[in-house]
Coordinates of C-alpha atoms in Angstrom, one line a residue:
Chain A
M562 CA -2.0 -2.2 17.9
R563 CA -0.8 0.8 20.4
E564 CA -0.8 2.6 17.7
D565 CA -4.6 2.5 17.2
K566 CA -5.6 2.3 20.8
E567 CA -3.5 5.8 21.4
M568 CA -5.3 7.1 17.9
K569 CA -9.1 6.5 19.5
K570 CA -8.4 8.7 21.8
H571 CA -8.3 11.0 18.9
C572 CA -9.9 9.9 16.6
P573 CA -13.7 8.6 17.3
C574 CA -12.2 5.8 13.6
V575 CA -13.6 2.9 13.0
S576 CA -10.6 0.2 11.3
E577 CA -8.1 0.7 8.5
I578 CA -9.1 -2.5 7.6
V579 CA -12.9 -1.7 7.4
T580 CA -11.5 2.7 6.2
R581 CA -10.0 0.6 2.9
R582 CA -13.1 -1.7 2.7
L583 CA -16.0 1.6 2.5
S584 CA -13.1 3.1 -0.4
L585 CA -13.0 0.2 -2.2
Y586 CA -16.9 0.2 -2.1
L587 CA -17.0 4.0 -3.3
R588 CA -14.8 3.2 -6.4
C589 CA -17.1 0.1 -7.7
L590 CA -20.1 2.4 -6.6
L591 CA -18.7 5.1 -8.9
M592 CA -17.8 2.6 -11.5
V593 CA -21.3 1.2 -11.7
N594 CA -22.7 5.0 -11.5
R595 CA -21.5 5.5 -14.5
E596 CA -23.5 3.4 -16.3
G597 CA -26.3 5.3 -15.5
D598 CA -27.8 2.5 -13.6
D599 CA -30.1 4.3 -9.9
Y600 CA -30.0 1.1 -7.7
I601 CA -27.5 -2.0 -7.2
S602 CA -28.5 -5.2 -4.9
S603 CA -25.2 -6.1 -2.6
K604 CA -25.4 -9.8 -3.8
E605 CA -25.3 -7.8 -7.6
L606 CA -22.1 -5.8 -6.6
A607 CA -20.9 -8.9 -4.4
E608 CA -20.8 -10.4 -7.8
R609 CA -19.7 -7.8 -10.5
F610 CA -15.8 -6.8 -8.0
H611 CA -15.3 -10.2 -6.7
L612 CA -16.8 -8.9 -2.7
N613 CA -18.5 -10.7 -0.5
A614 CA -22.0 -9.4 -0.3
D615 CA -22.7 -10.1 3.7
Q616 CA -19.8 -8.0 4.6
I617 CA -20.9 -5.5 2.6
R618 CA -24.6 -5.3 4.1
K619 CA -23.3 -4.7 7.8
D620 CA -20.3 -2.8 7.3
L621 CA -22.7 -0.2 5.6
S622 CA -25.6 -1.2 8.3
Y623 CA -23.0 0.0 10.7
F624 CA -22.4 3.1 9.0
G625 CA -27.0 3.8 9.1
T626 CA -27.0 2.6 5.5
F627 CA -30.0 0.5 3.9
G628 CA -30.8 -1.1 0.6
K629 CA -33.9 -1.2 -0.2
R630 CA -35.2 -4.8 -0.5
G631 CA -36.0 -5.4 -3.9
V632 CA -34.1 -3.2 -5.2
G633 CA -30.8 -2.6 -3.4
Y634 CA -28.4 1.2 -3.0
N635 CA -29.3 3.9 -4.4
I636 CA -26.2 4.3 -5.9
E637 CA -25.8 8.0 -5.9
D638 CA -27.4 8.1 -2.1
T639 CA -24.8 5.6 -0.6
V640 CA -22.2 7.3 -2.5
S641 CA -22.8 10.6 -1.5
Q642 CA -22.9 9.1 2.4
L643 CA -19.7 7.5 1.3
K644 CA -18.0 10.5 1.1
E645 CA -19.3 12.3 3.6
L646 CA -18.2 9.5 5.8
L647 CA -14.2 8.5 4.1
G648 CA -14.5 12.6 4.8
L649 CA -14.2 12.9 0.9
T650 CA -16.8 16.5 1.0
Q651 CA -13.1 18.8 1.7
V652 CA -10.3 18.6 -0.6
Y653 CA -7.1 18.3 0.7
N654 CA -4.0 20.2 0.1
V655 CA -0.9 17.8 0.1
A656 CA 2.7 18.6 -0.1
I657 CA 5.8 15.6 -1.4
A658 CA 9.0 15.1 -0.5
G659 CA 11.1 13.7 -2.5
A660 CA 10.7 14.5 -6.3
G661 CA 13.0 11.9 -7.7
N662 CA 10.9 9.3 -10.3
L663 CA 9.0 7.8 -6.9
G664 CA 8.0 12.1 -6.2
T665 CA 6.8 13.4 -9.6
A666 CA 4.8 9.7 -10.5
L667 CA 2.7 10.3 -7.4
A668 CA 2.7 13.8 -8.5
D669 CA 1.0 13.6 -12.0
Y670 CA -0.4 10.1 -11.1
P671 CA -3.5 10.0 -13.1
R672 CA -6.7 11.0 -11.7
I673 CA -5.9 12.3 -8.4
N674 CA -5.5 16.1 -8.3
R675 CA -9.7 15.5 -8.9
D676 CA -12.6 16.0 -6.2
S677 CA -10.7 15.5 -2.8
F678 CA -7.2 16.1 -3.4
K679 CA -4.8 18.7 -4.5
I680 CA -1.5 18.3 -5.2
V681 CA 0.1 21.6 -4.3
A682 CA 3.8 20.8 -4.1
L683 CA 7.1 18.8 -4.1
F684 CA 10.0 19.9 -2.7
D685 CA 13.7 18.5 -3.0
R686 CA 17.4 19.5 -1.9
D687 CA 18.5 19.3 -5.9
N688 CA 18.6 22.3 -7.2
R689 CA 18.6 21.8 -10.4
K690 CA 14.7 20.9 -9.5
V691 CA 13.6 23.4 -7.0
G692 CA 12.0 26.5 -9.2
T693 CA 11.0 23.6 -11.3
K694 CA 7.3 21.8 -12.2
T695 CA 6.0 17.5 -12.7
K696 CA 4.7 16.9 -15.6
T697 CA 1.2 18.5 -14.9
G698 CA 2.8 21.2 -13.5
I699 CA 3.4 21.0 -9.4
P700 CA 5.8 23.2 -8.6
I701 CA 9.1 22.1 -6.8
F702 CA 10.1 24.1 -4.1
H703 CA 13.7 24.0 -1.8
I704 CA 13.0 21.5 1.0
S705 CA 14.4 24.2 3.3
E706 CA 11.4 25.8 2.4
L707 CA 9.0 22.7 3.3
E708 CA 7.9 24.7 6.8
E709 CA 7.0 28.0 5.2
K710 CA 4.7 26.6 2.7
I711 CA 2.9 23.4 4.3
K712 CA 1.9 26.8 6.1
E713 CA 1.0 30.0 3.2
L714 CA -0.6 26.7 0.9
S715 CA -2.6 25.0 4.3
V716 CA -1.4 21.3 3.6
R717 CA -3.0 18.4 4.9
M718 CA -1.0 15.7 4.3
G719 CA 2.2 14.7 3.6
I720 CA 3.7 12.0 1.6
I721 CA 7.6 11.0 2.0
S722 CA 9.3 9.3 -0.7
V723 CA 12.7 10.5 0.9
P724 CA 15.0 8.1 1.1
A725 CA 15.1 6.3 4.3
D726 CA 17.9 7.9 6.7
A727 CA 16.1 11.5 6.3
A728 CA 12.3 10.1 6.4
Q729 CA 12.1 10.5 10.2
G730 CA 13.6 14.1 9.9
I731 CA 11.5 15.0 7.2
A732 CA 8.1 13.8 8.9
D733 CA 8.9 15.3 12.0
R734 CA 8.9 18.9 9.6
F735 CA 6.4 18.2 8.4
V736 CA 3.8 17.5 11.9
E737 CA 5.6 20.7 13.7
S738 CA 4.5 22.0 10.7
G739 CA 0.5 22.1 10.9
V740 CA 0.4 17.9 8.9
K741 CA -1.7 15.6 10.0
G742 CA -2.1 12.3 7.5
I743 CA 1.3 10.6 6.4
M744 CA 1.9 7.8 3.7
N745 CA 5.2 7.1 3.9
F746 CA 7.3 5.4 0.8
A747 CA 10.3 4.9 2.7
P748 CA 12.0 2.1 3.4
V749 CA 11.4 2.8 7.4
R750 CA 9.0 2.8 10.3
I751 CA 9.0 6.5 11.3
Q752 CA 7.7 7.3 14.9
L753 CA 5.1 10.2 15.3
P754 CA 2.4 11.8 17.9
P755 CA -0.7 9.0 18.2
Y756 CA -3.0 11.6 17.1
I757 CA -0.6 11.5 13.1
K758 CA -1.8 9.1 10.7
T759 CA 0.3 7.6 9.3
I760 CA 0.2 5.1 6.8
S761 CA 2.9 2.6 5.5
A762 CA 3.3 2.3 2.2
D763 CA 6.9 1.1 1.2
F764 CA 7.3 -1.5 -1.4
K765 CA 9.3 -3.9 -0.4
S766 CA 6.8 -4.4 2.9
Q767 CA 4.7 -4.9 0.0
L768 CA 6.6 -7.2 -1.8
E769 CA 7.7 -9.4 0.8
V770 CA 3.8 -9.8 1.5
L771 CA 3.5 -11.4 -1.8
A772 CA 5.9 -13.3 -1.1
Y773 CA 5.2 -15.3 1.2
Y774 CA 1.4 -16.6 -0.4
V775 CA 3.5 -17.3 -3.2
S776 CA 5.9 -19.3 -2.1
K777 CA 3.2 -20.5 -0.4
I778 CA 0.7 -21.5 -2.9
K779 CA 0.5 -24.9 -4.8
V780 CA -2.1 -24.4 -7.6
G781 CA -1.8 -24.3 -11.0
E782 CA 2.4 -24.7 -10.3
Chain B
M1072 CA -13.5 -11.9 2.3
R1073 CA -14.7 -14.7 -0.2
E1074 CA -11.2 -14.3 -1.8
D1075 CA -9.7 -15.1 1.8
K1076 CA -10.9 -18.0 2.5
E1077 CA -11.1 -19.7 -1.2
M1078 CA -7.5 -18.9 -0.8
K1079 CA -7.2 -20.7 1.8
K1080 CA -8.0 -23.0 0.5
H1081 CA -4.9 -23.1 -1.9
C1082 CA -2.6 -22.0 0.7
P1083 CA -2.0 -23.1 4.2
C1084 CA -1.9 -18.9 5.0
V1085 CA -2.1 -16.5 7.9
S1086 CA -4.0 -13.5 7.0
E1087 CA -2.7 -10.4 5.7
I1088 CA -2.1 -7.7 8.4
V1089 CA -0.3 -11.1 10.3
T1090 CA 1.6 -11.1 7.4
R1091 CA 2.3 -7.4 7.4
R1092 CA 3.3 -8.0 11.1
L1093 CA 5.9 -10.4 9.9
S1094 CA 6.9 -8.4 7.5
L1095 CA 7.6 -5.3 9.3
Y1096 CA 9.4 -7.1 12.4
L1097 CA 12.1 -8.2 10.0
R1098 CA 12.7 -4.6 8.6
C1099 CA 12.7 -4.0 12.1
L1100 CA 14.7 -7.0 13.7
L1101 CA 17.5 -5.8 10.7
M1102 CA 18.1 -2.6 11.9
V1103 CA 18.7 -4.0 15.4
N1104 CA 21.0 -6.6 13.8
R1105 CA 23.7 -4.3 11.8
E1106 CA 24.2 -2.7 15.3
G1107 CA 25.9 -5.8 16.7
D1108 CA 23.5 -6.5 19.8
D1109 CA 22.8 -10.7 19.1
Y1110 CA 19.3 -10.3 22.0
I1111 CA 16.6 -8.4 22.3
S1112 CA 13.8 -8.2 24.2
S1113 CA 9.5 -7.7 22.6
K1114 CA 9.7 -4.2 25.5
E1115 CA 12.8 -3.0 23.4
L1116 CA 11.5 -4.0 20.5
A1117 CA 8.6 -2.6 21.2
E1118 CA 9.4 0.9 22.1
R1119 CA 12.2 1.3 19.6
F1120 CA 9.5 1.0 16.5
H1121 CA 6.1 1.6 18.7
L1122 CA 4.9 -1.6 17.9
N1123 CA 2.7 -3.7 21.0
A1124 CA 5.3 -5.5 23.2
D1125 CA 2.3 -8.4 23.6
Q1126 CA 1.7 -8.6 20.3
I1127 CA 5.0 -9.2 19.0
R1128 CA 5.4 -12.1 21.3
K1129 CA 1.9 -14.1 20.4
D1130 CA 3.0 -14.2 16.8
L1131 CA 6.2 -15.4 17.1
S1132 CA 5.1 -17.5 19.8
Y1133 CA 2.9 -18.5 17.1
F1134 CA 5.2 -20.0 13.7
G1135 CA 6.9 -21.7 17.4
T1136 CA 9.9 -18.5 18.2
F1137 CA 10.1 -18.0 21.6
G1138 CA 12.2 -15.6 23.8
K1139 CA 14.8 -16.4 26.1
R1140 CA 13.5 -15.4 29.4
G1141 CA 15.2 -12.4 30.4
V1142 CA 16.8 -11.8 27.7
G1143 CA 15.0 -11.8 25.1
Y1144 CA 15.3 -13.2 20.8
N1145 CA 18.2 -13.9 19.5
I1146 CA 18.2 -11.7 16.7
E1147 CA 20.5 -13.6 13.8
D1148 CA 18.2 -16.9 15.1
T1149 CA 14.9 -14.8 14.6
V1150 CA 15.5 -12.9 11.1
S1151 CA 15.7 -16.6 9.6
Q1152 CA 12.8 -17.8 11.4
L1153 CA 10.8 -14.6 9.6
K1154 CA 13.0 -15.0 6.5
E1155 CA 11.9 -18.5 6.2
L1156 CA 7.9 -17.9 7.5
L1157 CA 7.7 -15.3 4.6
G1158 CA 9.4 -17.1 1.9
L1159 CA 12.6 -14.3 1.8
T1160 CA 15.0 -17.1 2.1
Q1161 CA 13.8 -18.0 -2.2
V1162 CA 14.9 -15.4 -4.9
Y1163 CA 11.1 -14.0 -6.9
N1164 CA 12.1 -12.1 -10.3
V1165 CA 9.4 -9.8 -11.1
A1166 CA 8.1 -8.5 -13.8
I1167 CA 6.8 -4.6 -14.3
A1168 CA 4.4 -3.5 -17.2
G1169 CA 3.7 0.1 -17.9
A1170 CA 7.1 1.8 -18.1
G1171 CA 5.7 5.1 -17.1
N1172 CA 7.5 7.7 -13.9
L1173 CA 5.4 4.5 -11.7
G1174 CA 6.9 1.7 -13.5
T1175 CA 10.6 3.1 -13.9
A1176 CA 10.8 4.6 -10.2
L1177 CA 9.9 1.2 -8.7
A1178 CA 12.1 -1.4 -11.2
D1179 CA 15.2 1.6 -10.0
Y1180 CA 13.7 1.7 -6.1
P1181 CA 16.7 1.4 -4.0
R1182 CA 17.6 -2.2 -2.2
I1183 CA 15.4 -4.5 -4.0
N1184 CA 17.1 -6.0 -6.5
R1185 CA 19.1 -7.6 -3.7
D1186 CA 18.7 -10.7 -1.8
S1187 CA 14.5 -12.4 -2.8
F1188 CA 13.8 -9.9 -5.4
K1189 CA 15.3 -9.5 -8.8
I1190 CA 13.0 -7.3 -10.5
V1191 CA 13.8 -8.6 -14.6
A1192 CA 12.0 -7.2 -17.5
L1193 CA 8.9 -3.8 -17.2
F1194 CA 7.0 -4.1 -21.0
D1195 CA 5.6 -1.0 -22.1
R1196 CA 3.7 -0.1 -25.8
D1197 CA 6.0 3.1 -26.4
N1198 CA 8.0 2.4 -29.4
R1199 CA 10.4 4.9 -27.8
K1200 CA 10.7 2.9 -24.7
V1201 CA 11.0 -0.1 -26.0
G1202 CA 15.0 -1.5 -26.7
T1203 CA 15.7 0.8 -23.9
K1204 CA 16.9 -0.1 -20.1
T1205 CA 16.0 2.0 -17.2
K1206 CA 18.2 3.7 -14.7
T1207 CA 20.1 0.1 -13.2
G1208 CA 19.7 -1.4 -16.4
I1209 CA 16.6 -3.4 -16.4
P1210 CA 15.2 -3.4 -20.2
I1211 CA 12.6 -3.0 -21.5
F1212 CA 10.8 -5.0 -23.3
H1213 CA 7.7 -4.6 -25.7
I1214 CA 3.6 -5.7 -24.1
S1215 CA 3.2 -7.9 -26.8
E1216 CA 6.5 -10.6 -26.0
L1217 CA 4.7 -10.1 -22.4
E1218 CA 4.4 -14.1 -22.4
E1219 CA 7.7 -15.6 -23.9
K1220 CA 9.6 -13.3 -22.1
I1221 CA 7.8 -14.1 -18.6
K1222 CA 8.0 -17.7 -19.4
E1223 CA 12.0 -17.2 -20.3
L1224 CA 12.8 -15.4 -17.3
S1225 CA 10.7 -17.5 -14.4
V1226 CA 8.8 -15.0 -13.9
R1227 CA 6.7 -15.3 -10.6
M1228 CA 5.4 -11.7 -9.8
G1229 CA 4.0 -9.0 -12.2
I1230 CA 3.1 -5.9 -10.8
I1231 CA 0.6 -3.6 -12.6
S1232 CA 1.7 -0.2 -13.1
V1233 CA -0.6 0.6 -16.3
P1234 CA -3.9 2.8 -16.6
A1235 CA -7.0 1.2 -15.4
D1236 CA -8.5 0.8 -18.6
A1237 CA -6.0 -2.3 -19.2
A1238 CA -5.0 -3.3 -16.1
Q1239 CA -7.4 -6.6 -16.7
G1240 CA -6.7 -7.7 -20.1
I1241 CA -2.2 -7.4 -18.0
A1242 CA -2.9 -9.1 -15.3
D1243 CA -5.2 -11.9 -17.2
R1244 CA -1.6 -12.0 -19.3
F1245 CA 0.5 -12.8 -15.9
V1246 CA -1.8 -15.2 -15.1
E1247 CA -2.0 -17.1 -18.5
S1248 CA 1.5 -17.4 -18.1
G1249 CA 2.0 -18.2 -14.7
V1250 CA 2.7 -15.6 -12.6
K1251 CA 0.9 -16.0 -8.9
G1252 CA 1.7 -13.3 -7.5
I1253 CA 0.6 -10.1 -8.6
M1254 CA 1.1 -6.4 -6.8
N1255 CA -1.9 -4.0 -8.7
F1256 CA -1.0 0.1 -8.5
A1257 CA -4.7 1.0 -11.4
P1258 CA -6.8 2.3 -9.3
V1259 CA -9.3 -0.2 -10.6
R1260 CA -9.9 -4.1 -9.0
I1261 CA -9.2 -7.1 -10.8
Q1262 CA -10.7 -9.7 -10.5
L1263 CA -8.3 -13.4 -11.0
P1264 CA -8.6 -16.7 -9.7
P1265 CA -8.3 -17.1 -5.8
Y1266 CA -5.3 -19.1 -6.1
I1267 CA -3.6 -15.7 -7.5
K1268 CA -2.8 -13.4 -4.8
T1269 CA -3.2 -9.7 -5.0
I1270 CA -2.1 -6.5 -3.5
S1271 CA -3.9 -3.4 -4.8
A1272 CA -1.7 -0.8 -3.9
D1273 CA -3.5 2.0 -5.7
F1274 CA -2.3 5.2 -4.6
K1275 CA -6.0 7.3 -4.0
S1276 CA -7.0 4.3 -1.9
Q1277 CA -4.7 5.1 0.1
L1278 CA -5.3 8.2 0.4
E1279 CA -8.8 8.2 0.9
V1280 CA -7.8 5.8 4.1
L1281 CA -6.1 8.4 5.4
A1282 CA -8.3 11.3 4.9
Y1283 CA -10.9 9.5 6.5
Y1284 CA -8.2 9.9 9.6
V1285 CA -7.2 14.0 8.8
S1286 CA -10.2 14.6 8.2
K1287 CA -11.4 13.2 11.8
I1288 CA -8.9 14.2 13.9
K1289 CA -9.0 17.2 16.5
V1290 CA -5.6 17.6 18.4
G1291 CA -3.7 19.5 17.6
E1292 CA -5.7 22.2 15.1

């Protein structure tokens, strides 16, 4: 896609698909780590989490992480390397535009406000919400304060959960205030400078992708 | 990935990435269609929605859809073809397990309950919620009724918005009751038979992917 090519100029990045796999390996290794093991082989990891062992080895070796013959990967070291690689050794302040059901659900999503991410603000234009807090204590500001709060709170990631017709305007304001990455839940495509990363998390698109497979699957009917 | 290969045996499907692009083209064409034009070229479509014109032509021609030299694609015909291709000429009944903030936000998400998707039920174990309805009128049943209601309501897609430790159990019950596609919002990987399509919509993974790019972007700092 064109964006990917233009992004390349600004960011020496691997593709989103590879990034998603690395994030998945990290999740799996963290689960294994909690059980107290020191090492895991790509084969064990693959079997346990329904992954592909060759792919794991290929992905990890590409980034300089190699398993030890016979014992596999040192779990703690690999976790550290993946965190470093994914940029998860920093803390990212995140703001959410739109304090509806979805916005507040995301703000209070379990296990988000730990380690790498800190949701610091929601914005809404509904004066009944402004000045209140979500269940987990995240403040809701008026949407007119967006620019000021983004700067004040050093927000680097923005989440859009406003109606479709307001999404582009909010995205522009996020970017002008210094936000570098946007996750868009509005059912509309937003256009931003090529050095801004946008992830579309539109629920209806995801259902459509699922529909494609469900309509084709013939087994077990 | 291994799942993709196994899925191939059960479903003559293109990859999830291609499917996502087709869903995106459909979204863009529906927007253009509302403005009353009859034709649009791949170049116009690409410029307007920040897509890649070559990719559009390649993707659509792969499925037998060709533009007319000089005028481009007939918008209505292409919309119909994409809907047919994506399996969107049918209606899919959808159930959501977990009637927390996220579950109810998804149930009441704007413009979902139209055309191809019908969210027919939520399930929860909280007796205070059971027997009530969401804002848009979708009934909440007790989780113990899951199997019965899935069959009764001919549900083909299941959405998981329960805590991580309950996700696998719910997924298994969905599949045993006849669900063919699952969207999983729980921050855990679920394992299912290869002929069941699973889309992971875990919010934290998506933030991690975004973090990777935000940590690497050097422009505009």
